[in-house]
Amino acid sequence: MADAVSGSTTTRRLVPVYVDEAEERRLLDHGHGMIRSETRAALRLTAYLLLTLALIPVQAVAVLFRLRLAERLPRFYHRLCTRILGIRVVVRGRRVRERPVLFVANHVSYLDITALGSVVTGCFIAKSEVATWPLFGLLAKLQRTVFIARKRTAVAKHGDDIAERLEAGDNLILFPEGTSGDGTRVLPFKSAFFSVAERRPRGRALTVQPVSIAYTRLNEVPLGRGLRPFFAWYGDMDLLPHLWTVAALGTLTVVIEFHTPVTVDEAGSRKALATKVQDQVAGGLARANAGR
């Protein structure tokens, strides 16, 4: 049985529906806002901003004094954000409870942070540019994100920081595509990012768990290729207009699937590990997009 973070559960099989891309967009705009509501966007983003501003000082104090709350509060915050933004998270598979774990996922949108953060307690590994973003950079810092430069050797050069997190038992969350995609397919995983998997915290091989993230339904209607760009954030899309559009739409279903964990020792090499993990993530994305 798959469980939804929003509080509901489902055992129904999701049956795919195929719609022409142009027809999808016409349906979305049907009735001049019947599905897309500017009022909804304003209310959701206002609630999101108020919640965020209220919890920032709490999290800042928790991080400053290294309280356990600093680890727990982000997950609570992301769960509330999913409800505010109308995101229904459906979880499949079994998440590894033993710590530390390196969760490796495909990357579709900034919404991945909220969706995945609502079900996983951990620190994200993100490109260094994120630290400079207004508001979102601050939020990333308060979630104790590990920032790395956009280079092939970046993860290796940040080894001390990463090793310290793992030795402390912190889970890490990695998007090894190095960028976000359109949600239809998985981009190649860069094996250089998997150097973190070669770490041996507490003398043991690090557990790596592949995770698939798929944006599958809007108001219970299956999303096809034509509507995914409304939620996927990639290329040269501007963040704020995209966020306004997301907030104006109805209830979005996100399927998160946890796959069989693996270690670099079991895979045989870092490159083999990257390939194995990518295959599992790609399979999960394809199944979710097909409604299976």
PDB file of C-alpha atoms in Angstrom:
ATOM      1  CA  MET A   1       0.000   0.000   0.000  1.00  0.00           C
ATOM      2  CA  ALA A   2       1.293   3.445  -0.849  1.00  0.00           C
ATOM      3  CA  ASP A   3       0.871   6.108   1.799  1.00  0.00           C
ATOM      4  CA  ALA A   4       0.320   9.789   1.178  1.00  0.00           C
ATOM      5  CA  VAL A   5       2.026  12.361   3.367  1.00  0.00           C
ATOM      6  CA  SER A   6      -1.032  14.535   3.126  1.00  0.00           C
ATOM      7  CA  GLY A   7      -2.819  12.064   5.370  1.00  0.00           C
ATOM      8  CA  SER A   8      -4.686   9.901   2.868  1.00  0.00           C
ATOM      9  CA  THR A   9      -3.828   6.449   1.577  1.00  0.00           C
ATOM     10  CA  THR A  10      -4.450   4.836  -1.749  1.00  0.00           C
ATOM     11  CA  THR A  11      -4.357   1.369  -3.205  1.00  0.00           C
ATOM     12  CA  ARG A  12      -5.910   2.316  -6.524  1.00  0.00           C
ATOM     13  CA  ARG A  13      -4.054   1.578  -9.692  1.00  0.00           C
ATOM     14  CA  LEU A  14      -3.464   4.777 -11.641  1.00  0.00           C
ATOM     15  CA  VAL A  15      -4.552   4.225 -15.236  1.00  0.00           C
ATOM     16  CA  PRO A  16      -2.715   6.354 -17.833  1.00  0.00           C
ATOM     17  CA  VAL A  17      -4.697   8.668 -20.089  1.00  0.00           C
ATOM     18  CA  TYR A  18      -3.097   9.996 -23.256  1.00  0.00           C
ATOM     19  CA  VAL A  19      -4.070  13.480 -24.394  1.00  0.00           C
ATOM     20  CA  ASP A  20      -2.690  15.628 -27.198  1.00  0.00           C
ATOM     21  CA  GLU A  21      -0.287  18.289 -25.854  1.00  0.00           C
ATOM     22  CA  ALA A  22      -2.170  21.206 -27.424  1.00  0.00           C
ATOM     23  CA  GLU A  23      -5.441  19.844 -26.086  1.00  0.00           C
ATOM     24  CA  GLU A  24      -3.934  19.596 -22.596  1.00  0.00           C
ATOM     25  CA  ARG A  25      -3.083  23.269 -22.568  1.00  0.00           C
ATOM     26  CA  ARG A  26      -6.538  24.230 -23.850  1.00  0.00           C
ATOM     27  CA  LEU A  27      -8.115  22.188 -21.060  1.00  0.00           C
ATOM     28  CA  LEU A  28      -5.954  23.958 -18.495  1.00  0.00           C
ATOM     29  CA  ASP A  29      -7.183  27.384 -19.611  1.00  0.00           C
ATOM     30  CA  HIS A  30     -10.788  26.298 -20.129  1.00  0.00           C
ATOM     31  CA  GLY A  31     -13.303  28.672 -18.593  1.00  0.00           C
ATOM     32  CA  HIS A  32     -10.812  31.515 -18.087  1.00  0.00           C
ATOM     33  CA  GLY A  33      -9.476  30.260 -14.800  1.00  0.00           C
ATOM     34  CA  MET A  34     -11.693  27.323 -13.878  1.00  0.00           C
ATOM     35  CA  ILE A  35      -8.533  25.271 -13.293  1.00  0.00           C
ATOM     36  CA  ARG A  36      -6.016  28.098 -12.991  1.00  0.00           C
ATOM     37  CA  SER A  37      -6.982  30.590 -10.275  1.00  0.00           C
ATOM     38  CA  GLU A  38      -5.121  33.823  -9.538  1.00  0.00           C
ATOM     39  CA  THR A  39      -6.944  34.079  -6.205  1.00  0.00           C
ATOM     40  CA  ARG A  40      -5.736  30.612  -5.265  1.00  0.00           C
ATOM     41  CA  ALA A  41      -2.183  31.616  -6.133  1.00  0.00           C
ATOM     42  CA  ALA A  42      -2.337  34.732  -3.967  1.00  0.00           C
ATOM     43  CA  LEU A  43      -3.777  32.881  -0.973  1.00  0.00           C
ATOM     44  CA  ARG A  44      -1.338  29.987  -1.219  1.00  0.00           C
ATOM     45  CA  LEU A  45       1.764  32.138  -1.598  1.00  0.00           C
ATOM     46  CA  THR A  46       0.684  34.449   1.205  1.00  0.00           C
ATOM     47  CA  ALA A  47       0.219  31.482   3.529  1.00  0.00           C
ATOM     48  CA  TYR A  48       3.548  30.030   2.378  1.00  0.00           C
ATOM     49  CA  LEU A  49       5.363  33.303   3.047  1.00  0.00           C
ATOM     50  CA  LEU A  50       3.784  33.775   6.487  1.00  0.00           C
ATOM     51  CA  LEU A  51       4.690  30.224   7.523  1.00  0.00           C
ATOM     52  CA  THR A  52       8.238  30.643   6.259  1.00  0.00           C
ATOM     53  CA  LEU A  53       8.804  33.972   7.994  1.00  0.00           C
ATOM     54  CA  ALA A  54       7.414  32.559  11.246  1.00  0.00           C
ATOM     55  CA  LEU A  55       9.723  29.526  11.263  1.00  0.00           C
ATOM     56  CA  ILE A  56      12.952  31.138  10.009  1.00  0.00           C
ATOM     57  CA  PRO A  57      13.971  32.556  13.422  1.00  0.00           C
ATOM     58  CA  VAL A  58      13.080  29.264  15.144  1.00  0.00           C
ATOM     59  CA  GLN A  59      15.245  27.262  12.750  1.00  0.00           C
ATOM     60  CA  ALA A  60      18.049  29.838  12.938  1.00  0.00           C
ATOM     61  CA  VAL A  61      18.248  29.466  16.720  1.00  0.00           C
ATOM     62  CA  ALA A  62      18.114  25.673  16.432  1.00  0.00           C
ATOM     63  CA  VAL A  63      20.995  25.665  13.932  1.00  0.00           C
ATOM     64  CA  LEU A  64      23.027  28.161  15.953  1.00  0.00           C
ATOM     65  CA  PHE A  65      22.821  26.080  19.111  1.00  0.00           C
ATOM     66  CA  ARG A  66      22.964  22.746  17.270  1.00  0.00           C
ATOM     67  CA  LEU A  67      19.655  21.589  18.679  1.00  0.00           C
ATOM     68  CA  ARG A  68      18.022  18.407  17.443  1.00  0.00           C
ATOM     69  CA  LEU A  69      15.139  20.580  16.342  1.00  0.00           C
ATOM     70  CA  ALA A  70      17.345  21.876  13.513  1.00  0.00           C
ATOM     71  CA  GLU A  71      17.077  18.466  11.879  1.00  0.00           C
ATOM     72  CA  ARG A  72      13.407  17.814  12.589  1.00  0.00           C
ATOM     73  CA  LEU A  73      11.855  21.216  11.854  1.00  0.00           C
ATOM     74  CA  PRO A  74      12.596  21.257   8.080  1.00  0.00           C
ATOM     75  CA  ARG A  75      10.594  18.064   7.540  1.00  0.00           C
ATOM     76  CA  PHE A  76       7.683  19.495   9.519  1.00  0.00           C
ATOM     77  CA  TYR A  77       7.962  22.711   7.497  1.00  0.00           C
ATOM     78  CA  HIS A  78       7.988  20.895   4.151  1.00  0.00           C
ATOM     79  CA  ARG A  79       4.942  18.841   5.158  1.00  0.00           C
ATOM     80  CA  LEU A  80       3.021  22.016   5.881  1.00  0.00           C
ATOM     81  CA  CYS A  81       4.201  23.513   2.587  1.00  0.00           C
ATOM     82  CA  THR A  82       2.867  20.540   0.617  1.00  0.00           C
ATOM     83  CA  ARG A  83      -0.571  21.159   2.099  1.00  0.00           C
ATOM     84  CA  ILE A  84      -0.438  24.895   1.500  1.00  0.00           C
ATOM     85  CA  LEU A  85       0.674  24.504  -2.117  1.00  0.00           C
ATOM     86  CA  GLY A  86      -1.746  21.685  -2.872  1.00  0.00           C
ATOM     87  CA  ILE A  87       0.883  18.974  -3.327  1.00  0.00           C
ATOM     88  CA  ARG A  88      -0.239  15.420  -2.583  1.00  0.00           C
ATOM     89  CA  VAL A  89       2.783  13.200  -1.984  1.00  0.00           C
ATOM     90  CA  VAL A  90       2.337   9.478  -2.615  1.00  0.00           C
ATOM     91  CA  VAL A  91       5.163   7.299  -1.277  1.00  0.00           C
ATOM     92  CA  ARG A  92       6.082   3.909  -2.686  1.00  0.00           C
ATOM     93  CA  GLY A  93       8.723   1.479  -1.534  1.00  0.00           C
ATOM     94  CA  ARG A  94      10.469   1.408   1.808  1.00  0.00           C
ATOM     95  CA  ARG A  95      12.814   4.154   2.938  1.00  0.00           C
ATOM     96  CA  VAL A  96      16.021   3.036   4.644  1.00  0.00           C
ATOM     97  CA  ARG A  97      15.853   3.973   8.321  1.00  0.00           C
ATOM     98  CA  GLU A  98      19.436   3.159   9.235  1.00  0.00           C
ATOM     99  CA  ARG A  99      21.700   6.197   9.158  1.00  0.00           C
ATOM    100  CA  PRO A 100      23.555   7.716   7.448  1.00  0.00           C
ATOM    101  CA  VAL A 101      22.086   7.234   3.961  1.00  0.00           C
ATOM    102  CA  LEU A 102      22.818   8.929   0.661  1.00  0.00           C
ATOM    103  CA  PHE A 103      19.477   9.398  -1.116  1.00  0.00           C
ATOM    104  CA  VAL A 104      19.990   9.832  -4.879  1.00  0.00           C
ATOM    105  CA  ALA A 105      17.096  11.213  -6.934  1.00  0.00           C
ATOM    106  CA  ASN A 106      16.231  12.609 -10.337  1.00  0.00           C
ATOM    107  CA  HIS A 107      15.695  16.355 -10.435  1.00  0.00           C
ATOM    108  CA  VAL A 108      12.620  17.946 -12.011  1.00  0.00           C
ATOM    109  CA  SER A 109      11.845  21.147 -10.124  1.00  0.00           C
ATOM    110  CA  TYR A 110      12.419  23.251  -7.029  1.00  0.00           C
ATOM    111  CA  LEU A 111       9.258  21.471  -5.860  1.00  0.00           C
ATOM    112  CA  ASP A 112      11.441  18.367  -5.427  1.00  0.00           C
ATOM    113  CA  ILE A 113      12.868  19.983  -2.296  1.00  0.00           C
ATOM    114  CA  THR A 114       9.462  20.342  -0.676  1.00  0.00           C
ATOM    115  CA  ALA A 115       8.115  16.978  -1.825  1.00  0.00           C
ATOM    116  CA  LEU A 116      11.218  14.969  -0.897  1.00  0.00           C
ATOM    117  CA  GLY A 117      11.897  17.063   2.203  1.00  0.00           C
ATOM    118  CA  SER A 118       8.435  16.175   3.510  1.00  0.00           C
ATOM    119  CA  VAL A 119       9.307  12.459   3.676  1.00  0.00           C
ATOM    120  CA  VAL A 120      13.098  12.424   4.201  1.00  0.00           C
ATOM    121  CA  THR A 121      15.045  13.927   7.068  1.00  0.00           C
ATOM    122  CA  GLY A 122      18.379  15.004   5.628  1.00  0.00           C
ATOM    123  CA  CYS A 123      20.627  17.674   4.148  1.00  0.00           C
ATOM    124  CA  PHE A 124      20.590  18.465   0.442  1.00  0.00           C
ATOM    125  CA  ILE A 125      23.713  18.763  -1.686  1.00  0.00           C
ATOM    126  CA  ALA A 126      23.193  21.778  -3.972  1.00  0.00           C
ATOM    127  CA  LYS A 127      25.116  23.950  -6.404  1.00  0.00           C
ATOM    128  CA  SER A 128      26.815  26.938  -4.795  1.00  0.00           C
ATOM    129  CA  GLU A 129      24.669  29.447  -6.738  1.00  0.00           C
ATOM    130  CA  VAL A 130      21.626  28.444  -4.677  1.00  0.00           C
ATOM    131  CA  ALA A 131      23.209  30.035  -1.601  1.00  0.00           C
ATOM    132  CA  THR A 132      22.883  33.476  -3.229  1.00  0.00           C
ATOM    133  CA  TRP A 133      19.201  33.189  -4.175  1.00  0.00           C
ATOM    134  CA  PRO A 134      16.868  35.597  -2.317  1.00  0.00           C
ATOM    135  CA  LEU A 135      14.940  33.812   0.457  1.00  0.00           C
ATOM    136  CA  PHE A 136      15.478  30.320  -0.997  1.00  0.00           C
ATOM    137  CA  GLY A 137      19.220  30.614  -0.420  1.00  0.00           C
ATOM    138  CA  LEU A 138      18.577  31.429   3.226  1.00  0.00           C
ATOM    139  CA  LEU A 139      16.166  28.507   3.541  1.00  0.00           C
ATOM    140  CA  ALA A 140      18.776  26.186   2.029  1.00  0.00           C
ATOM    141  CA  LYS A 141      21.389  27.368   4.520  1.00  0.00           C
ATOM    142  CA  LEU A 142      18.994  26.866   7.416  1.00  0.00           C
ATOM    143  CA  GLN A 143      18.421  23.285   6.271  1.00  0.00           C
ATOM    144  CA  ARG A 144      22.205  22.859   6.504  1.00  0.00           C
ATOM    145  CA  THR A 145      22.599  22.305   2.762  1.00  0.00           C
ATOM    146  CA  VAL A 146      26.069  21.342   1.518  1.00  0.00           C
ATOM    147  CA  PHE A 147      26.924  23.781  -1.276  1.00  0.00           C
ATOM    148  CA  ILE A 148      29.304  22.659  -4.016  1.00  0.00           C
ATOM    149  CA  ALA A 149      30.739  24.347  -7.104  1.00  0.00           C
ATOM    150  CA  ARG A 150      29.427  23.320 -10.511  1.00  0.00           C
ATOM    151  CA  LYS A 151      32.504  21.249 -11.425  1.00  0.00           C
ATOM    152  CA  ARG A 152      33.158  17.561 -11.974  1.00  0.00           C
ATOM    153  CA  THR A 153      35.454  17.412  -8.953  1.00  0.00           C
ATOM    154  CA  ALA A 154      33.252  19.539  -6.700  1.00  0.00           C
ATOM    155  CA  VAL A 155      31.962  16.728  -4.477  1.00  0.00           C
ATOM    156  CA  ALA A 156      35.468  15.398  -3.901  1.00  0.00           C
ATOM    157  CA  LYS A 157      36.773  18.868  -2.974  1.00  0.00           C
ATOM    158  CA  HIS A 158      34.028  19.263  -0.367  1.00  0.00           C
ATOM    159  CA  GLY A 159      34.941  15.910   1.113  1.00  0.00           C
ATOM    160  CA  ASP A 160      35.716  17.160   4.618  1.00  0.00           C
ATOM    161  CA  ASP A 161      32.330  18.818   5.050  1.00  0.00           C
ATOM    162  CA  ILE A 162      30.538  15.801   3.631  1.00  0.00           C
ATOM    163  CA  ALA A 163      32.563  13.373   5.753  1.00  0.00           C
ATOM    164  CA  GLU A 164      31.740  15.372   8.879  1.00  0.00           C
ATOM    165  CA  ARG A 165      28.023  15.213   8.098  1.00  0.00           C
ATOM    166  CA  LEU A 166      28.123  11.464   7.483  1.00  0.00           C
ATOM    167  CA  GLU A 167      30.152  10.747  10.617  1.00  0.00           C
ATOM    168  CA  ALA A 168      27.538  12.692  12.575  1.00  0.00           C
ATOM    169  CA  GLY A 169      24.863  10.403  11.125  1.00  0.00           C
ATOM    170  CA  ASP A 170      23.285  12.996   8.826  1.00  0.00           C
ATOM    171  CA  ASN A 171      21.473  11.756   5.739  1.00  0.00           C
ATOM    172  CA  LEU A 172      22.437  13.467   2.476  1.00  0.00           C
ATOM    173  CA  ILE A 173      20.241  14.032  -0.596  1.00  0.00           C
ATOM    174  CA  LEU A 174      21.895  14.246  -4.013  1.00  0.00           C
ATOM    175  CA  PHE A 175      20.641  15.126  -7.521  1.00  0.00           C
ATOM    176  CA  PRO A 176      23.416  13.652  -9.710  1.00  0.00           C
ATOM    177  CA  GLU A 177      22.044  14.875 -13.044  1.00  0.00           C
ATOM    178  CA  GLY A 178      23.646  18.211 -12.191  1.00  0.00           C
ATOM    179  CA  THR A 179      20.569  20.075 -13.463  1.00  0.00           C
ATOM    180  CA  SER A 180      16.801  19.659 -13.636  1.00  0.00           C
ATOM    181  CA  GLY A 181      14.908  17.980 -16.475  1.00  0.00           C
ATOM    182  CA  ASP A 182      11.416  18.061 -17.929  1.00  0.00           C
ATOM    183  CA  GLY A 183      10.071  15.197 -15.802  1.00  0.00           C
ATOM    184  CA  THR A 184       9.639  12.883 -18.787  1.00  0.00           C
ATOM    185  CA  ARG A 185      13.011  11.165 -18.658  1.00  0.00           C
ATOM    186  CA  VAL A 186      16.096  10.965 -16.462  1.00  0.00           C
ATOM    187  CA  LEU A 187      19.215  12.787 -17.617  1.00  0.00           C
ATOM    188  CA  PRO A 188      22.579  10.955 -17.358  1.00  0.00           C
ATOM    189  CA  PHE A 189      23.886  10.643 -13.809  1.00  0.00           C
ATOM    190  CA  LYS A 190      27.398  12.052 -13.480  1.00  0.00           C
ATOM    191  CA  SER A 191      29.624   9.443 -11.823  1.00  0.00           C
ATOM    192  CA  ALA A 192      31.827  12.180 -10.318  1.00  0.00           C
ATOM    193  CA  PHE A 193      28.989  13.062  -7.955  1.00  0.00           C
ATOM    194  CA  PHE A 194      29.130   9.526  -6.576  1.00  0.00           C
ATOM    195  CA  SER A 195      32.522  10.099  -4.976  1.00  0.00           C
ATOM    196  CA  VAL A 196      30.529  10.789  -1.815  1.00  0.00           C
ATOM    197  CA  ALA A 197      29.370   7.155  -1.942  1.00  0.00           C
ATOM    198  CA  GLU A 198      32.981   6.047  -1.521  1.00  0.00           C
ATOM    199  CA  ARG A 199      33.034   7.475   1.978  1.00  0.00           C
ATOM    200  CA  ARG A 200      32.994   4.942   4.782  1.00  0.00           C
ATOM    201  CA  PRO A 201      31.353   6.615   7.769  1.00  0.00           C
ATOM    202  CA  ARG A 202      32.053   4.744  10.991  1.00  0.00           C
ATOM    203  CA  GLY A 203      34.107   2.264   8.979  1.00  0.00           C
ATOM    204  CA  ARG A 204      31.199   0.919   6.923  1.00  0.00           C
ATOM    205  CA  ALA A 205      30.223   1.279   3.277  1.00  0.00           C
ATOM    206  CA  LEU A 206      27.740   4.099   2.817  1.00  0.00           C
ATOM    207  CA  THR A 207      24.216   2.996   1.960  1.00  0.00           C
ATOM    208  CA  VAL A 208      22.907   4.594  -1.240  1.00  0.00           C
ATOM    209  CA  GLN A 209      19.155   4.554  -1.865  1.00  0.00           C
ATOM    210  CA  PRO A 210      17.837   5.493  -5.324  1.00  0.00           C
ATOM    211  CA  VAL A 211      14.674   7.632  -5.342  1.00  0.00           C
ATOM    212  CA  SER A 212      12.329   8.443  -8.234  1.00  0.00           C
ATOM    213  CA  ILE A 213      10.318  11.677  -8.251  1.00  0.00           C
ATOM    214  CA  ALA A 214       7.436  11.915 -10.725  1.00  0.00           C
ATOM    215  CA  TYR A 215       4.768  14.601 -11.197  1.00  0.00           C
ATOM    216  CA  THR A 216       1.832  12.501 -12.298  1.00  0.00           C
ATOM    217  CA  ARG A 217      -1.577  14.142 -11.812  1.00  0.00           C
ATOM    218  CA  LEU A 218      -3.340  17.495 -11.659  1.00  0.00           C
ATOM    219  CA  ASN A 219      -6.744  17.369  -9.976  1.00  0.00           C
ATOM    220  CA  GLU A 220      -6.589  13.564 -10.360  1.00  0.00           C
ATOM    221  CA  VAL A 221      -6.182  13.871 -14.141  1.00  0.00           C
ATOM    222  CA  PRO A 222      -2.969  12.237 -15.439  1.00  0.00           C
ATOM    223  CA  LEU A 223      -0.312  14.703 -16.568  1.00  0.00           C
ATOM    224  CA  GLY A 224       1.086  14.213 -20.063  1.00  0.00           C
ATOM    225  CA  ARG A 225       4.135  15.743 -21.689  1.00  0.00           C
ATOM    226  CA  GLY A 226       2.222  18.924 -22.540  1.00  0.00           C
ATOM    227  CA  LEU A 227       1.477  19.905 -18.928  1.00  0.00           C
ATOM    228  CA  ARG A 228       4.679  18.803 -17.192  1.00  0.00           C
ATOM    229  CA  PRO A 229       6.478  22.110 -17.929  1.00  0.00           C
ATOM    230  CA  PHE A 230       3.950  23.811 -15.637  1.00  0.00           C
ATOM    231  CA  PHE A 231       5.635  21.960 -12.769  1.00  0.00           C
ATOM    232  CA  ALA A 232       9.066  21.039 -14.123  1.00  0.00           C
ATOM    233  CA  TRP A 233      11.566  23.908 -13.842  1.00  0.00           C
ATOM    234  CA  TYR A 234      14.462  23.735 -16.244  1.00  0.00           C
ATOM    235  CA  GLY A 235      16.332  25.602 -18.939  1.00  0.00           C
ATOM    236  CA  ASP A 236      15.947  29.392 -18.730  1.00  0.00           C
ATOM    237  CA  MET A 237      12.579  29.460 -16.944  1.00  0.00           C
ATOM    238  CA  ASP A 238      12.178  32.371 -14.502  1.00  0.00           C
ATOM    239  CA  LEU A 239      11.542  31.197 -10.955  1.00  0.00           C
ATOM    240  CA  LEU A 240       8.906  33.624  -9.653  1.00  0.00           C
ATOM    241  CA  PRO A 241       6.497  33.502 -12.639  1.00  0.00           C
ATOM    242  CA  HIS A 242       6.812  29.720 -12.628  1.00  0.00           C
ATOM    243  CA  LEU A 243       6.056  29.563  -8.889  1.00  0.00           C
ATOM    244  CA  TRP A 244       2.987  31.798  -9.384  1.00  0.00           C
ATOM    245  CA  THR A 245       1.695  29.432 -12.070  1.00  0.00           C
ATOM    246  CA  VAL A 246       2.218  26.389  -9.845  1.00  0.00           C
ATOM    247  CA  ALA A 247       0.376  28.060  -6.971  1.00  0.00           C
ATOM    248  CA  ALA A 248      -2.538  28.990  -9.264  1.00  0.00           C
ATOM    249  CA  LEU A 249      -3.214  25.400 -10.307  1.00  0.00           C
ATOM    250  CA  GLY A 250      -5.144  22.749  -8.400  1.00  0.00           C
ATOM    251  CA  THR A 251      -3.941  19.660  -6.518  1.00  0.00           C
ATOM    252  CA  LEU A 252      -0.707  18.170  -7.821  1.00  0.00           C
ATOM    253  CA  THR A 253       0.139  14.515  -7.190  1.00  0.00           C
ATOM    254  CA  VAL A 254       3.825  13.678  -6.775  1.00  0.00           C
ATOM    255  CA  VAL A 255       4.909  10.044  -6.643  1.00  0.00           C
ATOM    256  CA  ILE A 256       8.102   9.343  -4.691  1.00  0.00           C
ATOM    257  CA  GLU A 257       9.419   5.805  -4.973  1.00  0.00           C
ATOM    258  CA  PHE A 258      12.234   4.419  -2.834  1.00  0.00           C
ATOM    259  CA  HIS A 259      14.218   1.681  -4.553  1.00  0.00           C
ATOM    260  CA  THR A 260      16.484  -1.120  -3.369  1.00  0.00           C
ATOM    261  CA  PRO A 261      19.530   0.322  -1.559  1.00  0.00           C
ATOM    262  CA  VAL A 262      23.047  -0.456  -2.742  1.00  0.00           C
ATOM    263  CA  THR A 263      26.661   0.326  -1.788  1.00  0.00           C
ATOM    264  CA  VAL A 264      29.676   1.066  -3.947  1.00  0.00           C
ATOM    265  CA  ASP A 265      31.174  -2.223  -2.724  1.00  0.00           C
ATOM    266  CA  GLU A 266      28.175  -4.143  -4.060  1.00  0.00           C
ATOM    267  CA  ALA A 267      28.187  -2.250  -7.371  1.00  0.00           C
ATOM    268  CA  GLY A 268      31.928  -2.778  -7.866  1.00  0.00           C
ATOM    269  CA  SER A 269      32.913   0.784  -8.762  1.00  0.00           C
ATOM    270  CA  ARG A 270      31.705   4.360  -8.636  1.00  0.00           C
ATOM    271  CA  LYS A 271      30.817   4.327 -12.337  1.00  0.00           C
ATOM    272  CA  ALA A 272      28.918   1.044 -12.021  1.00  0.00           C
ATOM    273  CA  LEU A 273      27.081   2.456  -9.010  1.00  0.00           C
ATOM    274  CA  ALA A 274      26.009   5.536 -10.992  1.00  0.00           C
ATOM    275  CA  THR A 275      24.685   3.340 -13.797  1.00  0.00           C
ATOM    276  CA  LYS A 276      22.831   0.995 -11.445  1.00  0.00           C
ATOM    277  CA  VAL A 277      21.202   3.831  -9.537  1.00  0.00           C
ATOM    278  CA  GLN A 278      20.243   5.684 -12.722  1.00  0.00           C
ATOM    279  CA  ASP A 279      18.566   2.561 -14.127  1.00  0.00           C
ATOM    280  CA  GLN A 280      16.456   2.148 -10.987  1.00  0.00           C
ATOM    281  CA  VAL A 281      15.455   5.811 -10.883  1.00  0.00           C
ATOM    282  CA  ALA A 282      14.625   5.876 -14.605  1.00  0.00           C
ATOM    283  CA  GLY A 283      12.500   2.753 -14.246  1.00  0.00           C
ATOM    284  CA  GLY A 284      10.556   4.243 -11.375  1.00  0.00           C
ATOM    285  CA  LEU A 285       9.949   7.499 -13.251  1.00  0.00           C
ATOM    286  CA  ALA A 286       8.725   5.653 -16.326  1.00  0.00           C
ATOM    287  CA  ARG A 287       6.314   3.498 -14.288  1.00  0.00           C
ATOM    288  CA  ALA A 288       4.882   6.497 -12.442  1.00  0.00           C
ATOM    289  CA  ASN A 289       4.456   8.523 -15.631  1.00  0.00           C
ATOM    290  CA  ALA A 290       2.652   5.571 -17.206  1.00  0.00           C
ATOM    291  CA  GLY A 291       0.289   5.320 -14.255  1.00  0.00           C
ATOM    292  CA  ARG A 292       1.630   2.009 -12.996  1.00  0.00           C
TER     293      ARG A 292
END
